[in-house]
């Protein structure tokens, strides 16, 4: 039974549970809901609705979620949703897609999972694992790592909706194959997602000289690459869009610096990129999430900037050696 499973037992009292949208409601599919607002005001809002007060925490423990919905809306319990945070929980979900070839699926099912269920579609599979604490640290702040052909992905910092349709009992065992699988996926991750010198910017926008001029100039051109050209991966396309914006900002800054005599800082460049991105990159629900205490898109802009600077430094080093 779901509540008695050791994997679920180990996270049931963590205050990161809610439920997600159910079929038929006029909202985005799988959207996690603000449990506190739903249970106290009977109002449906996204878990991280952008106009919520800063001190409002929308999630609860699993017993709280079950106690409320067993009494008022039992059907929502089939959409129990948890916010994974691998750094704190040491938990991951291996999400096997419906299109995964049977042979690969069967090999994945041999891994030492602690929880196994059907996905929402009834055609995919969720497998839950607990990682060693030291190993979890190496995964950093990644949200998900995907297999190249998208047959499966590993959720790390992500909302997971549990169907509670368990398909097999836990089969704990040696994790060598599991950790090797994760290592291989990490190696396959595109280089632009690796940002070794990432530093979190300040959460408040600094006072940036000629801010409006820089933003207006950058907004004069659009990004020409389509999502289809990025293998229909919206996350990869969005990241490449941030690089496009960074390039534009770096071309504009010398002009602005000449006019103002101001040397633009790292935080100012990241915030400029973020402000432009908010106007050019199509909104998606994920933008409402918080990473390192800052908005998700600002966090990604900081990641992109870190890698952008790293690439520029590598180019300068190579040119210096050639010279």
PDB file of C-alpha atoms in Angstrom:
ATOM      1  CA  UNK A   1       0.000   0.000   0.000  1.00  0.00           C
ATOM      2  CA  UNK A   2       1.211   3.487  -0.927  1.00  0.00           C
ATOM      3  CA  UNK A   3       1.306   4.956   2.580  1.00  0.00           C
ATOM      4  CA  UNK A   4       3.142   1.940   3.969  1.00  0.00           C
ATOM      5  CA  UNK A   5       5.870   1.873   1.345  1.00  0.00           C
ATOM      6  CA  UNK A   6       9.278   2.657   2.977  1.00  0.00           C
ATOM      7  CA  UNK A   7      10.190   5.130   0.213  1.00  0.00           C
ATOM      8  CA  UNK A   8       6.978   7.109   0.840  1.00  0.00           C
ATOM      9  CA  UNK A   9       7.257   6.695   4.612  1.00  0.00           C
ATOM     10  CA  UNK A  10      10.665   8.387   4.569  1.00  0.00           C
ATOM     11  CA  UNK A  11       9.297  11.591   2.997  1.00  0.00           C
ATOM     12  CA  UNK A  12       5.669  11.652   4.205  1.00  0.00           C
ATOM     13  CA  UNK A  13       6.354  14.205   6.974  1.00  0.00           C
ATOM     14  CA  UNK A  14       8.320  16.554   4.738  1.00  0.00           C
ATOM     15  CA  UNK A  15       6.272  19.688   4.109  1.00  0.00           C
ATOM     16  CA  UNK A  16       6.411  19.465   0.315  1.00  0.00           C
ATOM     17  CA  UNK A  17       3.202  17.597  -0.532  1.00  0.00           C
ATOM     18  CA  UNK A  18       0.092  18.760  -2.357  1.00  0.00           C
ATOM     19  CA  UNK A  19      -2.137  17.497  -5.186  1.00  0.00           C
ATOM     20  CA  UNK A  20      -2.182  18.354  -8.876  1.00  0.00           C
ATOM     21  CA  UNK A  21      -4.886  19.272 -11.357  1.00  0.00           C
ATOM     22  CA  UNK A  22      -7.284  16.442 -12.183  1.00  0.00           C
ATOM     23  CA  UNK A  23      -8.665  15.642 -15.621  1.00  0.00           C
ATOM     24  CA  UNK A  24     -11.484  17.946 -16.659  1.00  0.00           C
ATOM     25  CA  UNK A  25     -10.384  21.042 -14.754  1.00  0.00           C
ATOM     26  CA  UNK A  26      -9.605  24.064 -16.897  1.00  0.00           C
ATOM     27  CA  UNK A  27      -5.973  24.408 -15.954  1.00  0.00           C
ATOM     28  CA  UNK A  28      -2.617  23.203 -17.203  1.00  0.00           C
ATOM     29  CA  UNK A  29      -2.177  19.449 -16.922  1.00  0.00           C
ATOM     30  CA  UNK A  30      -0.288  18.117 -13.888  1.00  0.00           C
ATOM     31  CA  UNK A  31      -0.073  21.594 -12.361  1.00  0.00           C
ATOM     32  CA  UNK A  32       0.669  21.285  -8.614  1.00  0.00           C
ATOM     33  CA  UNK A  33      -1.801  23.198  -6.462  1.00  0.00           C
ATOM     34  CA  UNK A  34      -1.455  25.475  -3.460  1.00  0.00           C
ATOM     35  CA  UNK A  35      -2.735  23.079  -0.796  1.00  0.00           C
ATOM     36  CA  UNK A  36      -3.032  25.733   1.914  1.00  0.00           C
ATOM     37  CA  UNK A  37      -5.254  27.983  -0.208  1.00  0.00           C
ATOM     38  CA  UNK A  38      -7.320  25.073  -1.528  1.00  0.00           C
ATOM     39  CA  UNK A  39      -7.936  23.589   1.926  1.00  0.00           C
ATOM     40  CA  UNK A  40      -8.739  26.885   3.648  1.00  0.00           C
ATOM     41  CA  UNK A  41     -10.447  28.917   0.916  1.00  0.00           C
ATOM     42  CA  UNK A  42     -11.483  26.227  -1.604  1.00  0.00           C
ATOM     43  CA  UNK A  43      -9.671  28.217  -4.273  1.00  0.00           C
ATOM     44  CA  UNK A  44      -7.524  26.576  -6.962  1.00  0.00           C
ATOM     45  CA  UNK A  45      -4.141  28.256  -7.428  1.00  0.00           C
ATOM     46  CA  UNK A  46      -0.770  27.021  -8.641  1.00  0.00           C
ATOM     47  CA  UNK A  47       1.561  26.005  -5.832  1.00  0.00           C
ATOM     48  CA  UNK A  48       3.864  28.923  -6.565  1.00  0.00           C
ATOM     49  CA  UNK A  49       1.404  31.498  -7.832  1.00  0.00           C
ATOM     50  CA  UNK A  50       3.415  34.644  -8.539  1.00  0.00           C
ATOM     51  CA  UNK A  51       1.154  37.010  -6.576  1.00  0.00           C
ATOM     52  CA  UNK A  52       1.268  35.045  -3.326  1.00  0.00           C
ATOM     53  CA  UNK A  53       2.852  36.734  -0.253  1.00  0.00           C
ATOM     54  CA  UNK A  54       6.510  35.896   0.235  1.00  0.00           C
ATOM     55  CA  UNK A  55       5.843  34.286   3.630  1.00  0.00           C
ATOM     56  CA  UNK A  56       3.136  31.971   2.263  1.00  0.00           C
ATOM     57  CA  UNK A  57       4.231  28.302   2.002  1.00  0.00           C
ATOM     58  CA  UNK A  58       1.727  26.413  -0.212  1.00  0.00           C
ATOM     59  CA  UNK A  59       2.701  22.810   0.575  1.00  0.00           C
ATOM     60  CA  UNK A  60       2.057  20.434   3.487  1.00  0.00           C
ATOM     61  CA  UNK A  61       2.898  16.976   4.847  1.00  0.00           C
ATOM     62  CA  UNK A  62       1.370  13.883   3.256  1.00  0.00           C
ATOM     63  CA  UNK A  63      -0.770  13.063   6.349  1.00  0.00           C
ATOM     64  CA  UNK A  64      -2.235  16.591   6.195  1.00  0.00           C
ATOM     65  CA  UNK A  65      -3.022  16.179   2.498  1.00  0.00           C
ATOM     66  CA  UNK A  66      -4.635  12.779   3.048  1.00  0.00           C
ATOM     67  CA  UNK A  67      -6.625  13.903   6.082  1.00  0.00           C
ATOM     68  CA  UNK A  68      -8.186  16.789   4.164  1.00  0.00           C
ATOM     69  CA  UNK A  69      -8.913  15.070   0.871  1.00  0.00           C
ATOM     70  CA  UNK A  70     -10.181  11.816   2.349  1.00  0.00           C
ATOM     71  CA  UNK A  71     -12.889  13.935   3.953  1.00  0.00           C
ATOM     72  CA  UNK A  72     -13.694  16.422   1.186  1.00  0.00           C
ATOM     73  CA  UNK A  73     -12.357  15.332  -2.240  1.00  0.00           C
ATOM     74  CA  UNK A  74     -11.135  11.696  -2.224  1.00  0.00           C
ATOM     75  CA  UNK A  75     -10.625  11.707  -6.011  1.00  0.00           C
ATOM     76  CA  UNK A  76      -7.738  14.149  -5.636  1.00  0.00           C
ATOM     77  CA  UNK A  77      -5.694  11.629  -3.693  1.00  0.00           C
ATOM     78  CA  UNK A  78      -4.913   9.858  -6.980  1.00  0.00           C
ATOM     79  CA  UNK A  79      -2.944  13.016  -7.825  1.00  0.00           C
ATOM     80  CA  UNK A  80      -0.804  13.270  -4.686  1.00  0.00           C
ATOM     81  CA  UNK A  81       2.192  15.382  -5.644  1.00  0.00           C
ATOM     82  CA  UNK A  82       5.587  15.799  -4.025  1.00  0.00           C
ATOM     83  CA  UNK A  83       8.322  18.365  -4.616  1.00  0.00           C
ATOM     84  CA  UNK A  84      11.546  16.371  -4.925  1.00  0.00           C
ATOM     85  CA  UNK A  85      14.726  18.051  -3.692  1.00  0.00           C
ATOM     86  CA  UNK A  86      17.555  15.578  -4.149  1.00  0.00           C
ATOM     87  CA  UNK A  87      20.028  17.610  -2.111  1.00  0.00           C
ATOM     88  CA  UNK A  88      17.825  17.353   0.973  1.00  0.00           C
ATOM     89  CA  UNK A  89      15.933  14.088   0.417  1.00  0.00           C
ATOM     90  CA  UNK A  90      18.543  12.038  -1.442  1.00  0.00           C
ATOM     91  CA  UNK A  91      15.516  10.768  -3.405  1.00  0.00           C
ATOM     92  CA  UNK A  92      15.103  10.532  -7.180  1.00  0.00           C
ATOM     93  CA  UNK A  93      12.406   9.298  -9.535  1.00  0.00           C
ATOM     94  CA  UNK A  94      13.318   7.440 -12.714  1.00  0.00           C
ATOM     95  CA  UNK A  95      10.519   8.284 -15.146  1.00  0.00           C
ATOM     96  CA  UNK A  96      10.304   5.685 -17.940  1.00  0.00           C
ATOM     97  CA  UNK A  97       8.368   7.077 -20.904  1.00  0.00           C
ATOM     98  CA  UNK A  98       5.644   5.101 -22.733  1.00  0.00           C
ATOM     99  CA  UNK A  99       7.783   5.035 -25.888  1.00  0.00           C
ATOM    100  CA  UNK A 100      10.748   3.411 -24.197  1.00  0.00           C
ATOM    101  CA  UNK A 101      11.740   0.177 -26.027  1.00  0.00           C
ATOM    102  CA  UNK A 102      10.732  -2.926 -24.100  1.00  0.00           C
ATOM    103  CA  UNK A 103      14.290  -4.250 -23.759  1.00  0.00           C
ATOM    104  CA  UNK A 104      15.512  -0.994 -22.196  1.00  0.00           C
ATOM    105  CA  UNK A 105      12.449  -0.886 -19.947  1.00  0.00           C
ATOM    106  CA  UNK A 106      13.094  -4.404 -18.689  1.00  0.00           C
ATOM    107  CA  UNK A 107      16.739  -3.552 -17.938  1.00  0.00           C
ATOM    108  CA  UNK A 108      15.672  -0.477 -15.975  1.00  0.00           C
ATOM    109  CA  UNK A 109      13.200  -2.587 -14.010  1.00  0.00           C
ATOM    110  CA  UNK A 110      16.164  -4.668 -12.800  1.00  0.00           C
ATOM    111  CA  UNK A 111      17.550  -1.688 -10.886  1.00  0.00           C
ATOM    112  CA  UNK A 112      17.168  -1.765  -7.066  1.00  0.00           C
ATOM    113  CA  UNK A 113      14.070   0.439  -6.796  1.00  0.00           C
ATOM    114  CA  UNK A 114      12.205   1.114  -3.569  1.00  0.00           C
ATOM    115  CA  UNK A 115       8.949   2.178  -5.191  1.00  0.00           C
ATOM    116  CA  UNK A 116       7.355   1.320  -8.573  1.00  0.00           C
ATOM    117  CA  UNK A 117       4.090   2.545 -10.075  1.00  0.00           C
ATOM    118  CA  UNK A 118       2.293   3.224 -13.342  1.00  0.00           C
ATOM    119  CA  UNK A 119       2.558   6.801 -14.568  1.00  0.00           C
ATOM    120  CA  UNK A 120      -0.488   9.009 -15.219  1.00  0.00           C
ATOM    121  CA  UNK A 121      -0.842   7.751 -18.779  1.00  0.00           C
ATOM    122  CA  UNK A 122      -0.875   4.145 -17.572  1.00  0.00           C
ATOM    123  CA  UNK A 123       1.824   3.384 -20.128  1.00  0.00           C
ATOM    124  CA  UNK A 124       4.895   4.747 -18.379  1.00  0.00           C
ATOM    125  CA  UNK A 125       6.573   3.780 -15.102  1.00  0.00           C
ATOM    126  CA  UNK A 126       7.902   5.694 -12.097  1.00  0.00           C
ATOM    127  CA  UNK A 127      10.708   4.097 -10.074  1.00  0.00           C
ATOM    128  CA  UNK A 128      11.821   5.603  -6.752  1.00  0.00           C
ATOM    129  CA  UNK A 129      15.359   5.360  -5.334  1.00  0.00           C
ATOM    130  CA  UNK A 130      17.267   6.691  -2.334  1.00  0.00           C
ATOM    131  CA  UNK A 131      20.828   7.773  -3.175  1.00  0.00           C
ATOM    132  CA  UNK A 132      23.848   7.929  -0.880  1.00  0.00           C
ATOM    133  CA  UNK A 133      24.063  11.408   0.658  1.00  0.00           C
ATOM    134  CA  UNK A 134      27.555  12.128  -0.675  1.00  0.00           C
ATOM    135  CA  UNK A 135      26.523  11.063  -4.175  1.00  0.00           C
ATOM    136  CA  UNK A 136      23.437  13.302  -4.053  1.00  0.00           C
ATOM    137  CA  UNK A 137      25.645  16.344  -3.507  1.00  0.00           C
ATOM    138  CA  UNK A 138      27.360  15.891  -6.883  1.00  0.00           C
ATOM    139  CA  UNK A 139      24.015  16.353  -8.668  1.00  0.00           C
ATOM    140  CA  UNK A 140      24.010  20.022  -7.677  1.00  0.00           C
ATOM    141  CA  UNK A 141      20.912  22.035  -8.548  1.00  0.00           C
ATOM    142  CA  UNK A 142      19.949  20.148 -11.673  1.00  0.00           C
ATOM    143  CA  UNK A 143      16.202  19.683 -12.062  1.00  0.00           C
ATOM    144  CA  UNK A 144      16.233  16.680 -14.386  1.00  0.00           C
ATOM    145  CA  UNK A 145      18.676  14.657 -16.476  1.00  0.00           C
ATOM    146  CA  UNK A 146      17.355  13.078 -19.653  1.00  0.00           C
ATOM    147  CA  UNK A 147      18.366  10.099 -21.730  1.00  0.00           C
ATOM    148  CA  UNK A 148      19.442  11.305 -25.180  1.00  0.00           C
ATOM    149  CA  UNK A 149      16.508   9.724 -27.036  1.00  0.00           C
ATOM    150  CA  UNK A 150      14.085  10.674 -24.239  1.00  0.00           C
ATOM    151  CA  UNK A 151      13.218   7.071 -23.421  1.00  0.00           C
ATOM    152  CA  UNK A 152      13.517   7.977 -19.749  1.00  0.00           C
ATOM    153  CA  UNK A 153      14.606  10.771 -17.446  1.00  0.00           C
ATOM    154  CA  UNK A 154      15.665  11.146 -13.826  1.00  0.00           C
ATOM    155  CA  UNK A 155      13.828  13.747 -11.760  1.00  0.00           C
ATOM    156  CA  UNK A 156      15.972  15.516  -9.162  1.00  0.00           C
ATOM    157  CA  UNK A 157      14.446  18.907  -8.222  1.00  0.00           C
ATOM    158  CA  UNK A 158      10.976  18.439  -9.587  1.00  0.00           C
ATOM    159  CA  UNK A 159       7.304  17.936  -8.769  1.00  0.00           C
ATOM    160  CA  UNK A 160       6.256  14.294  -9.031  1.00  0.00           C
ATOM    161  CA  UNK A 161       2.604  13.244  -9.205  1.00  0.00           C
ATOM    162  CA  UNK A 162       2.084   9.795  -7.715  1.00  0.00           C
ATOM    163  CA  UNK A 163      -0.721   7.644  -9.108  1.00  0.00           C
ATOM    164  CA  UNK A 164      -0.394   5.088  -6.251  1.00  0.00           C
ATOM    165  CA  UNK A 165      -0.910   2.302  -8.826  1.00  0.00           C
ATOM    166  CA  UNK A 166       1.984   0.176  -7.595  1.00  0.00           C
ATOM    167  CA  UNK A 167       3.205  -2.490  -9.995  1.00  0.00           C
ATOM    168  CA  UNK A 168       5.895  -4.320  -8.014  1.00  0.00           C
ATOM    169  CA  UNK A 169       7.159  -4.652  -4.434  1.00  0.00           C
ATOM    170  CA  UNK A 170      10.449  -2.950  -3.463  1.00  0.00           C
ATOM    171  CA  UNK A 171      13.596  -4.747  -4.614  1.00  0.00           C
ATOM    172  CA  UNK A 172      16.509  -3.146  -2.749  1.00  0.00           C
ATOM    173  CA  UNK A 173      20.025  -4.185  -3.586  1.00  0.00           C
ATOM    174  CA  UNK A 174      23.441  -3.033  -4.778  1.00  0.00           C
ATOM    175  CA  UNK A 175      23.283   0.411  -6.415  1.00  0.00           C
ATOM    176  CA  UNK A 176      26.395   0.166  -8.574  1.00  0.00           C
ATOM    177  CA  UNK A 177      24.416  -0.108 -11.828  1.00  0.00           C
ATOM    178  CA  UNK A 178      22.089   2.723 -10.825  1.00  0.00           C
ATOM    179  CA  UNK A 179      24.914   5.132 -10.000  1.00  0.00           C
ATOM    180  CA  UNK A 180      26.727   4.169 -13.205  1.00  0.00           C
ATOM    181  CA  UNK A 181      23.553   4.925 -15.180  1.00  0.00           C
ATOM    182  CA  UNK A 182      23.291   8.365 -13.577  1.00  0.00           C
ATOM    183  CA  UNK A 183      26.985   9.060 -14.210  1.00  0.00           C
ATOM    184  CA  UNK A 184      26.550   8.201 -17.895  1.00  0.00           C
ATOM    185  CA  UNK A 185      23.532  10.485 -18.200  1.00  0.00           C
ATOM    186  CA  UNK A 186      25.464  13.309 -16.573  1.00  0.00           C
ATOM    187  CA  UNK A 187      28.284  12.861 -19.087  1.00  0.00           C
ATOM    188  CA  UNK A 188      25.776  13.049 -21.929  1.00  0.00           C
ATOM    189  CA  UNK A 189      24.277  16.271 -20.618  1.00  0.00           C
ATOM    190  CA  UNK A 190      24.937  19.099 -23.028  1.00  0.00           C
ATOM    191  CA  UNK A 191      27.972  21.169 -22.162  1.00  0.00           C
ATOM    192  CA  UNK A 192      25.991  24.391 -21.941  1.00  0.00           C
ATOM    193  CA  UNK A 193      24.111  22.993 -18.957  1.00  0.00           C
ATOM    194  CA  UNK A 194      27.345  22.743 -16.965  1.00  0.00           C
ATOM    195  CA  UNK A 195      28.114  25.957 -15.059  1.00  0.00           C
ATOM    196  CA  UNK A 196      30.975  25.307 -12.686  1.00  0.00           C
ATOM    197  CA  UNK A 197      31.505  28.891 -11.504  1.00  0.00           C
ATOM    198  CA  UNK A 198      27.843  29.705 -10.914  1.00  0.00           C
ATOM    199  CA  UNK A 199      27.170  32.310  -8.237  1.00  0.00           C
ATOM    200  CA  UNK A 200      23.672  33.225  -7.163  1.00  0.00           C
ATOM    201  CA  UNK A 201      22.819  36.892  -7.918  1.00  0.00           C
ATOM    202  CA  UNK A 202      21.189  39.142  -5.355  1.00  0.00           C
ATOM    203  CA  UNK A 203      17.396  38.649  -5.269  1.00  0.00           C
ATOM    204  CA  UNK A 204      16.696  42.368  -5.773  1.00  0.00           C
ATOM    205  CA  UNK A 205      17.305  44.115  -9.079  1.00  0.00           C
ATOM    206  CA  UNK A 206      20.188  46.610  -8.741  1.00  0.00           C
ATOM    207  CA  UNK A 207      19.948  50.207  -9.942  1.00  0.00           C
ATOM    208  CA  UNK A 208      21.340  49.768 -13.470  1.00  0.00           C
ATOM    209  CA  UNK A 209      22.457  52.877 -15.431  1.00  0.00           C
ATOM    210  CA  UNK A 210      20.687  53.141 -18.823  1.00  0.00           C
ATOM    211  CA  UNK A 211      18.695  50.011 -17.995  1.00  0.00           C
ATOM    212  CA  UNK A 212      15.736  50.897 -20.238  1.00  0.00           C
ATOM    213  CA  UNK A 213      17.964  51.793 -23.190  1.00  0.00           C
ATOM    214  CA  UNK A 214      19.821  48.478 -22.943  1.00  0.00           C
ATOM    215  CA  UNK A 215      16.605  46.484 -22.670  1.00  0.00           C
ATOM    216  CA  UNK A 216      14.915  48.337 -25.547  1.00  0.00           C
ATOM    217  CA  UNK A 217      17.945  47.787 -27.784  1.00  0.00           C
ATOM    218  CA  UNK A 218      18.060  44.088 -26.954  1.00  0.00           C
ATOM    219  CA  UNK A 219      14.338  43.680 -27.608  1.00  0.00           C
ATOM    220  CA  UNK A 220      14.729  44.975 -31.163  1.00  0.00           C
ATOM    221  CA  UNK A 221      15.665  41.506 -32.457  1.00  0.00           C
ATOM    222  CA  UNK A 222      14.136  38.062 -31.906  1.00  0.00           C
ATOM    223  CA  UNK A 223      15.758  34.657 -31.567  1.00  0.00           C
ATOM    224  CA  UNK A 224      15.487  32.770 -34.855  1.00  0.00           C
ATOM    225  CA  UNK A 225      16.006  29.215 -33.622  1.00  0.00           C
ATOM    226  CA  UNK A 226      12.814  27.201 -33.115  1.00  0.00           C
ATOM    227  CA  UNK A 227      12.012  24.578 -30.502  1.00  0.00           C
ATOM    228  CA  UNK A 228      11.942  21.992 -33.320  1.00  0.00           C
ATOM    229  CA  UNK A 229      15.561  22.850 -34.140  1.00  0.00           C
ATOM    230  CA  UNK A 230      16.397  21.939 -30.537  1.00  0.00           C
ATOM    231  CA  UNK A 231      14.829  18.466 -30.834  1.00  0.00           C
ATOM    232  CA  UNK A 232      11.539  19.776 -29.359  1.00  0.00           C
ATOM    233  CA  UNK A 233      13.207  20.218 -25.974  1.00  0.00           C
ATOM    234  CA  UNK A 234      11.725  23.434 -24.548  1.00  0.00           C
ATOM    235  CA  UNK A 235      14.285  23.538 -21.724  1.00  0.00           C
ATOM    236  CA  UNK A 236      17.266  23.357 -24.109  1.00  0.00           C
ATOM    237  CA  UNK A 237      15.663  25.913 -26.446  1.00  0.00           C
ATOM    238  CA  UNK A 238      15.018  28.282 -23.545  1.00  0.00           C
ATOM    239  CA  UNK A 239      18.630  27.976 -22.384  1.00  0.00           C
ATOM    240  CA  UNK A 240      19.945  28.722 -25.873  1.00  0.00           C
ATOM    241  CA  UNK A 241      17.593  31.726 -25.991  1.00  0.00           C
ATOM    242  CA  UNK A 242      19.250  33.046 -22.811  1.00  0.00           C
ATOM    243  CA  UNK A 243      22.623  32.724 -24.533  1.00  0.00           C
ATOM    244  CA  UNK A 244      21.244  34.703 -27.469  1.00  0.00           C
ATOM    245  CA  UNK A 245      20.147  37.447 -25.063  1.00  0.00           C
ATOM    246  CA  UNK A 246      23.525  37.406 -23.291  1.00  0.00           C
ATOM    247  CA  UNK A 247      25.258  37.913 -26.634  1.00  0.00           C
ATOM    248  CA  UNK A 248      23.035  40.904 -27.380  1.00  0.00           C
ATOM    249  CA  UNK A 249      23.599  42.420 -23.946  1.00  0.00           C
ATOM    250  CA  UNK A 250      27.376  42.077 -24.270  1.00  0.00           C
ATOM    251  CA  UNK A 251      27.277  43.854 -27.633  1.00  0.00           C
ATOM    252  CA  UNK A 252      25.231  46.730 -26.196  1.00  0.00           C
ATOM    253  CA  UNK A 253      27.117  47.200 -22.911  1.00  0.00           C
ATOM    254  CA  UNK A 254      30.288  48.807 -24.374  1.00  0.00           C
ATOM    255  CA  UNK A 255      28.097  51.566 -25.855  1.00  0.00           C
ATOM    256  CA  UNK A 256      26.233  52.060 -22.582  1.00  0.00           C
ATOM    257  CA  UNK A 257      29.501  51.999 -20.610  1.00  0.00           C
ATOM    258  CA  UNK A 258      30.988  54.668 -22.886  1.00  0.00           C
ATOM    259  CA  UNK A 259      27.951  56.924 -22.323  1.00  0.00           C
ATOM    260  CA  UNK A 260      27.756  56.451 -18.554  1.00  0.00           C
ATOM    261  CA  UNK A 261      31.335  55.715 -17.532  1.00  0.00           C
ATOM    262  CA  UNK A 262      29.902  52.796 -15.570  1.00  0.00           C
ATOM    263  CA  UNK A 263      31.463  49.334 -15.458  1.00  0.00           C
ATOM    264  CA  UNK A 264      28.613  46.813 -15.475  1.00  0.00           C
ATOM    265  CA  UNK A 265      28.781  44.093 -12.831  1.00  0.00           C
ATOM    266  CA  UNK A 266      27.956  40.403 -13.012  1.00  0.00           C
ATOM    267  CA  UNK A 267      24.656  40.878 -11.158  1.00  0.00           C
ATOM    268  CA  UNK A 268      23.653  43.759 -13.426  1.00  0.00           C
ATOM    269  CA  UNK A 269      24.310  41.686 -16.560  1.00  0.00           C
ATOM    270  CA  UNK A 270      22.332  38.743 -15.168  1.00  0.00           C
ATOM    271  CA  UNK A 271      19.416  40.968 -14.186  1.00  0.00           C
ATOM    272  CA  UNK A 272      19.403  42.654 -17.607  1.00  0.00           C
ATOM    273  CA  UNK A 273      19.322  39.215 -19.232  1.00  0.00           C
ATOM    274  CA  UNK A 274      16.464  38.187 -16.948  1.00  0.00           C
ATOM    275  CA  UNK A 275      14.398  41.328 -17.614  1.00  0.00           C
ATOM    276  CA  UNK A 276      14.787  40.868 -21.378  1.00  0.00           C
ATOM    277  CA  UNK A 277      14.060  37.142 -21.145  1.00  0.00           C
ATOM    278  CA  UNK A 278      10.778  37.786 -19.313  1.00  0.00           C
ATOM    279  CA  UNK A 279       9.599  39.812 -22.293  1.00  0.00           C
ATOM    280  CA  UNK A 280      10.884  37.547 -25.049  1.00  0.00           C
ATOM    281  CA  UNK A 281      10.769  33.967 -23.786  1.00  0.00           C
ATOM    282  CA  UNK A 282       7.205  32.581 -23.741  1.00  0.00           C
ATOM    283  CA  UNK A 283       5.903  32.118 -20.211  1.00  0.00           C
ATOM    284  CA  UNK A 284       5.554  28.604 -18.844  1.00  0.00           C
ATOM    285  CA  UNK A 285       4.464  27.410 -15.421  1.00  0.00           C
ATOM    286  CA  UNK A 286       7.989  26.464 -14.425  1.00  0.00           C
ATOM    287  CA  UNK A 287       8.964  30.152 -14.398  1.00  0.00           C
ATOM    288  CA  UNK A 288       6.959  30.521 -11.181  1.00  0.00           C
ATOM    289  CA  UNK A 289       9.285  28.156  -9.329  1.00  0.00           C
ATOM    290  CA  UNK A 290      12.060  29.315  -7.001  1.00  0.00           C
ATOM    291  CA  UNK A 291      15.679  28.128  -7.192  1.00  0.00           C
ATOM    292  CA  UNK A 292      18.297  29.267  -4.659  1.00  0.00           C
ATOM    293  CA  UNK A 293      15.736  31.817  -3.374  1.00  0.00           C
ATOM    294  CA  UNK A 294      15.395  33.570  -6.749  1.00  0.00           C
ATOM    295  CA  UNK A 295      12.907  33.182  -9.650  1.00  0.00           C
ATOM    296  CA  UNK A 296      13.582  30.181 -11.879  1.00  0.00           C
ATOM    297  CA  UNK A 297      14.308  32.238 -15.018  1.00  0.00           C
ATOM    298  CA  UNK A 298      16.729  34.493 -13.109  1.00  0.00           C
ATOM    299  CA  UNK A 299      18.433  31.359 -11.789  1.00  0.00           C
ATOM    300  CA  UNK A 300      18.816  30.011 -15.336  1.00  0.00           C
ATOM    301  CA  UNK A 301      20.119  33.387 -16.527  1.00  0.00           C
ATOM    302  CA  UNK A 302      22.789  33.193 -13.808  1.00  0.00           C
ATOM    303  CA  UNK A 303      23.681  29.656 -14.900  1.00  0.00           C
ATOM    304  CA  UNK A 304      23.915  30.761 -18.527  1.00  0.00           C
ATOM    305  CA  UNK A 305      26.076  33.748 -17.578  1.00  0.00           C
ATOM    306  CA  UNK A 306      28.475  31.555 -15.592  1.00  0.00           C
ATOM    307  CA  UNK A 307      28.985  29.221 -18.518  1.00  0.00           C
ATOM    308  CA  UNK A 308      29.119  32.102 -20.998  1.00  0.00           C
ATOM    309  CA  UNK A 309      31.974  33.678 -19.018  1.00  0.00           C
ATOM    310  CA  UNK A 310      33.743  30.323 -18.764  1.00  0.00           C
ATOM    311  CA  UNK A 311      33.562  29.837 -22.533  1.00  0.00           C
ATOM    312  CA  UNK A 312      34.860  33.382 -23.139  1.00  0.00           C
ATOM    313  CA  UNK A 313      37.776  32.806 -20.788  1.00  0.00           C
ATOM    314  CA  UNK A 314      38.642  29.545 -22.542  1.00  0.00           C
ATOM    315  CA  UNK A 315      38.633  31.356 -25.905  1.00  0.00           C
ATOM    316  CA  UNK A 316      40.920  34.079 -24.541  1.00  0.00           C
ATOM    317  CA  UNK A 317      43.307  31.451 -23.158  1.00  0.00           C
ATOM    318  CA  UNK A 318      43.469  29.671 -26.521  1.00  0.00           C
ATOM    319  CA  UNK A 319      44.023  32.932 -28.413  1.00  0.00           C
ATOM    320  CA  UNK A 320      46.742  33.930 -25.947  1.00  0.00           C
ATOM    321  CA  UNK A 321      48.547  30.616 -26.480  1.00  0.00           C
ATOM    322  CA  UNK A 322      48.323  31.041 -30.253  1.00  0.00           C
ATOM    323  CA  UNK A 323      49.701  34.565 -29.983  1.00  0.00           C
TER     324      UNK A 323
END
